[in-house]
Short mmCIF file of C-alpha atoms and ligand atoms in Angstrom, two decimals:
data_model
loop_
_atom_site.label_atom_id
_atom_site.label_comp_id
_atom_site.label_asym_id
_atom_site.label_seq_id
_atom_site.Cartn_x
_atom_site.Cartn_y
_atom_site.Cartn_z
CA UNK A 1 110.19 221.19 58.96
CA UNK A 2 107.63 223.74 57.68
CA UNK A 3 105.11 224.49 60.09
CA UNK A 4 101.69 225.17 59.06
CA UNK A 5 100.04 228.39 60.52
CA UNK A 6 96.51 229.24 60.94
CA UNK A 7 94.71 232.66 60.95
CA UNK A 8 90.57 232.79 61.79
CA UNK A 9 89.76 234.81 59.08
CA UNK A 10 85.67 235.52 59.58
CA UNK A 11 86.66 239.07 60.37
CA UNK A 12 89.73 241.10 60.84
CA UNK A 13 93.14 241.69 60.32
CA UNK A 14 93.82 238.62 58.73
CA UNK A 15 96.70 239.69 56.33
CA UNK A 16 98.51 241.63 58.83
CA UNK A 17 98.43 238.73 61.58
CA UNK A 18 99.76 236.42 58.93
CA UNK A 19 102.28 238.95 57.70
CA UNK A 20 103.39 239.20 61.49
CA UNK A 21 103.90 235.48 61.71
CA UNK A 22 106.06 235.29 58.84
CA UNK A 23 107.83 237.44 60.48
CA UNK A 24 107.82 236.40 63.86
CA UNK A 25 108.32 232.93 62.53
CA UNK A 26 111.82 233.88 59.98
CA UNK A 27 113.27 235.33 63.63
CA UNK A 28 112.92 232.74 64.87
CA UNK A 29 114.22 230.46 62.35
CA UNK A 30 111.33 228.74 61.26
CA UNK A 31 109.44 228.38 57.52
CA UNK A 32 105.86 228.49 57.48
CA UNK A 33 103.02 228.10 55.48
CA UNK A 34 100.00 230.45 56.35
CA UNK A 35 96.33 229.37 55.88
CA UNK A 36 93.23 231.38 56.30
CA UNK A 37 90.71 229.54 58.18
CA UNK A 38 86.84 230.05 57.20
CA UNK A 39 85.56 226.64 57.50
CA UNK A 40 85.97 223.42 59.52
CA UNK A 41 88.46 220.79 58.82
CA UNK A 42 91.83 223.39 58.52
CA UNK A 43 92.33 223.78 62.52
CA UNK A 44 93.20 220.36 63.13
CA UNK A 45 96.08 220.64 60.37
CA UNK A 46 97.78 223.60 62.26
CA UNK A 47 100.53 223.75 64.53
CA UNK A 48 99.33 227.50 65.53
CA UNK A 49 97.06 229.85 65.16
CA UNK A 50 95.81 233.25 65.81
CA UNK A 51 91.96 234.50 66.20
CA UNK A 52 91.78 238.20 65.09
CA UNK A 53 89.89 241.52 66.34
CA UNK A 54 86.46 242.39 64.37
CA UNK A 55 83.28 242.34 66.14
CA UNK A 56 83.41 239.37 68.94
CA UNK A 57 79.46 238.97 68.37
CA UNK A 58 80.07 238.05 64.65
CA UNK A 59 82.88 236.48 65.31
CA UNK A 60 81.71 234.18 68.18
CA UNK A 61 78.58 233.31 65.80
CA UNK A 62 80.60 232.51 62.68
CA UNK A 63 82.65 230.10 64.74
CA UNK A 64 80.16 227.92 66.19
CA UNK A 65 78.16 227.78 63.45
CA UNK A 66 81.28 226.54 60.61
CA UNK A 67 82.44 224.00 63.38
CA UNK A 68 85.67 226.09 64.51
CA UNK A 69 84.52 226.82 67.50
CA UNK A 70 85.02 223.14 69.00
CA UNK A 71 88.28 222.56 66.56
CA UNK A 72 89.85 225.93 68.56
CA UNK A 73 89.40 224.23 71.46
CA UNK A 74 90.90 221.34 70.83
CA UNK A 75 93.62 223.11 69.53
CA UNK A 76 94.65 224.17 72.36
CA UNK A 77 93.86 221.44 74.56
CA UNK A 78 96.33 219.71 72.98
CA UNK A 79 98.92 222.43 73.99
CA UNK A 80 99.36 224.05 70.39
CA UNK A 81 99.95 227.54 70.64
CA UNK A 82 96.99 229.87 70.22
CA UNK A 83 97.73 234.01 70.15
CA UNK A 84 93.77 235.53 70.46
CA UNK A 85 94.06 239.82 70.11
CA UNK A 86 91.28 242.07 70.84
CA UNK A 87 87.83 240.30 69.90
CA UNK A 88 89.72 236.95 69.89
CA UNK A 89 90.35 237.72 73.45
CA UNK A 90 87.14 238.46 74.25
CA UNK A 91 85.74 235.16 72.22
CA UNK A 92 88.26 232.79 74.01
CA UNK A 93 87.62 234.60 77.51
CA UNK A 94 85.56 232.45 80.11
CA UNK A 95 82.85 235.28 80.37
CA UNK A 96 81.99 237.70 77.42
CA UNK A 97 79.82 239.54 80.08
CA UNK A 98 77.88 239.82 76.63
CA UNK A 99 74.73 237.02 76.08
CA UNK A 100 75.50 237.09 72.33
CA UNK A 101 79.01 236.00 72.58
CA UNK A 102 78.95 232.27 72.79
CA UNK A 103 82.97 231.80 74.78
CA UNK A 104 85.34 229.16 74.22
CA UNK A 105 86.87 229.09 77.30
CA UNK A 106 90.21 228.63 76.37
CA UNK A 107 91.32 231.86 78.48
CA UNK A 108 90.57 232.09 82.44
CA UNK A 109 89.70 235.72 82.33
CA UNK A 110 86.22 237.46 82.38
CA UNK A 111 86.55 241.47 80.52
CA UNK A 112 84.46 244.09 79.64
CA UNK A 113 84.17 244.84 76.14
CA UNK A 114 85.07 248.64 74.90
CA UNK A 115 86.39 249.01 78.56
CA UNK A 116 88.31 252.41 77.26
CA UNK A 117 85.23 254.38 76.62
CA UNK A 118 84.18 257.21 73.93
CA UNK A 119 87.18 259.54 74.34
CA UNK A 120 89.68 257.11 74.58
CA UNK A 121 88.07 254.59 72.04
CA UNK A 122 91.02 254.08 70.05
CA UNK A 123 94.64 254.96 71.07
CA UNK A 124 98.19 253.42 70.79
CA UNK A 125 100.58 253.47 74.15
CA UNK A 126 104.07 252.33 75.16
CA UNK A 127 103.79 249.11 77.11
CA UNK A 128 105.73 247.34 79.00
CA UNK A 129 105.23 243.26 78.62
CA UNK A 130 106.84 240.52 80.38
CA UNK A 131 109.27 239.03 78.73
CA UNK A 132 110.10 241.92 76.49
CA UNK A 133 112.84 243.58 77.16
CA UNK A 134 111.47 247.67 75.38
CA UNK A 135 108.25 248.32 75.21
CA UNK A 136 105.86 247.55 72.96
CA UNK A 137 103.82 249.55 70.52
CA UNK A 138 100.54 248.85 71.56
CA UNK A 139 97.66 249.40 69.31
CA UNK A 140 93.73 249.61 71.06
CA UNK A 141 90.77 249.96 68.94
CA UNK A 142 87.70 249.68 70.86
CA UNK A 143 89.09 247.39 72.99
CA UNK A 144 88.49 245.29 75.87
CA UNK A 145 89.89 245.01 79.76
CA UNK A 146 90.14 242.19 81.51
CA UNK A 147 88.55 242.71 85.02
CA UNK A 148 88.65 239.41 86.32
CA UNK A 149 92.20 237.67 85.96
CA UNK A 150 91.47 233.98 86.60
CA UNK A 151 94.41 231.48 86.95
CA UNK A 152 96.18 232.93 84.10
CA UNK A 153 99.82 235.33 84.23
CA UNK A 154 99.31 239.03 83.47
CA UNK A 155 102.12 239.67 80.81
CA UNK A 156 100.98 243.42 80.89
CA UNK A 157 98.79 246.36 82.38
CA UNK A 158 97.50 249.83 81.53
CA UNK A 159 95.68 252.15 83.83
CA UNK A 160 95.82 249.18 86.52
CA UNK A 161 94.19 246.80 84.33
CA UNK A 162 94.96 243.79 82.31
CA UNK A 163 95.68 244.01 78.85
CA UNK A 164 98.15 241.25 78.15
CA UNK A 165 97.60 237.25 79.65
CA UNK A 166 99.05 234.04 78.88
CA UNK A 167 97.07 231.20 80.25
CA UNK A 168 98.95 228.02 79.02
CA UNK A 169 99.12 227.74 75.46
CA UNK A 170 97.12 231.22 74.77
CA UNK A 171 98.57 234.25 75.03
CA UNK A 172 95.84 236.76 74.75
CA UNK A 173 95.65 240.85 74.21
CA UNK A 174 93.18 243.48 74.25
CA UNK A 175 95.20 245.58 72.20
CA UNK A 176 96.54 244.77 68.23
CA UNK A 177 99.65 243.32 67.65
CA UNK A 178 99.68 242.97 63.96
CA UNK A 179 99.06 246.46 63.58
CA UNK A 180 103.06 247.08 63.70
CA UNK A 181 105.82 246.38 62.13
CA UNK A 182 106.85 244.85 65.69
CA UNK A 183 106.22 240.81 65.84
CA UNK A 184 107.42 240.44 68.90
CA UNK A 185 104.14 239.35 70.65
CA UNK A 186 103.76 237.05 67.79
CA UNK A 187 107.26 235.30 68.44
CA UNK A 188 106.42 235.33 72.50
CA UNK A 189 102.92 233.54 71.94
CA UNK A 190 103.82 231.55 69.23
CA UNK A 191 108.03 230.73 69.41
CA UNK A 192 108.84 231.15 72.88
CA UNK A 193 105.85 229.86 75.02
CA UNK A 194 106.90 226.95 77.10
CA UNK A 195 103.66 225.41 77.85
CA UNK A 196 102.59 224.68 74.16
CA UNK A 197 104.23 222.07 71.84
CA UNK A 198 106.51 224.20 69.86
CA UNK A 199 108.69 225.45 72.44
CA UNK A 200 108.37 223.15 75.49
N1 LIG B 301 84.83 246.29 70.23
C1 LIG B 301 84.99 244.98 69.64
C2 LIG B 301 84.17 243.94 70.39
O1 LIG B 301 83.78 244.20 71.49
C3 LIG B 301 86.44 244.58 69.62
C4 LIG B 301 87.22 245.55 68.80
C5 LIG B 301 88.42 244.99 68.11
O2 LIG B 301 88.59 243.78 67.95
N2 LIG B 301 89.24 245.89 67.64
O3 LIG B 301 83.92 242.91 69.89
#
């Protein structure tokens, strides 16, 4: 069976995350069919998807007003597997701590967005993840911490904080895993996730 993938693509590295799920998805022995999702109607047909970085203000507006917003959370609701990296997390948090992000929800985490400040804006570390046995190239771009973990598992730290959750179906980074060759995160959130439909 050919699964059909989904990538938000308002904003963001839409052609790398899809690149990483062919990837991901070929390790793990499974075709699929990628579509880029700019409108409502296409969530609904997807047995997983991924919601980019970009700017989580433009992206949280674009997605309420096409419709996706409510379509992502039924998504997963329904325990499909959802993989949300840098303003995705921060979009499917519970609390934005920003007024002009409208949240989905989907992720029981508050952050702070660009927790890393000026000098350490944009950097790329060695981390260790849960359920990964070397660690993983991480990628952050003007990213986010989370700094209040809800009922979710921490899958990774740096500095003390939360950079990596899973909270059911979502597994959710502030860092950038398509920016590597490595799909590893993708095959964890997407392949190997017992609480969503695909694996459990
Ligand atoms: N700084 C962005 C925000 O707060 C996130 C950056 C990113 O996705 N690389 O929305």
């Amino acid at each position: 069976m050919t699964l059909t993938a989904g990538v938000v693509a308002v904003q963001g590295d839409v052609a790398e995350h899809a690149a990483a799920i062919e990837r991901a998805a070929d390790e793990h022995g499974h075709e699929v069919d990628v579509l880029e999702i700019r409108e409502s109607g296409i969530v609904p047909e997807c047995d997983l998807l991924a919601l980019p970085g970009g700017e989580s203000t433009t992206i949280s507006r674009l997605l309420h007003r096409e419709g996706i917003a409510p379509e992502i959370c039924a998504h997963v609701e329904a325990r499909k597997p959802l993989l949300a990296t840098c303003a995705g997390l921060i979009v499917a948090s519970r609390d934005a701590n920003d007024d002009r992000v409208d949240e989905l929800g989907v992720v029981d985490v508050g952050v702070e967005r660009n927790a890393f400040g000026r000098q350490k804006d944009s950097f790329e570390a060695p981390l260790s993840i849960a359920g990964l046995e070397e660690p993983f190239p991480a990628v952050f771009i003007r990213a986010p911490v989370i700094d209040d973990v809800g009922d979710v598992s921490v899958l990774a730290t740096w500095d003390d904080r939360a950079v990596a959750v899973r909270d059911g179906p979502v597994v959710a980074s502030s860092f950038h895993p398509e920016l590597t060759p490595d799909s590893r995160i993708h095959g964890l959130a997407f392949f190997e996730n017992e609480e969503t439909t695909l694996s459990g």
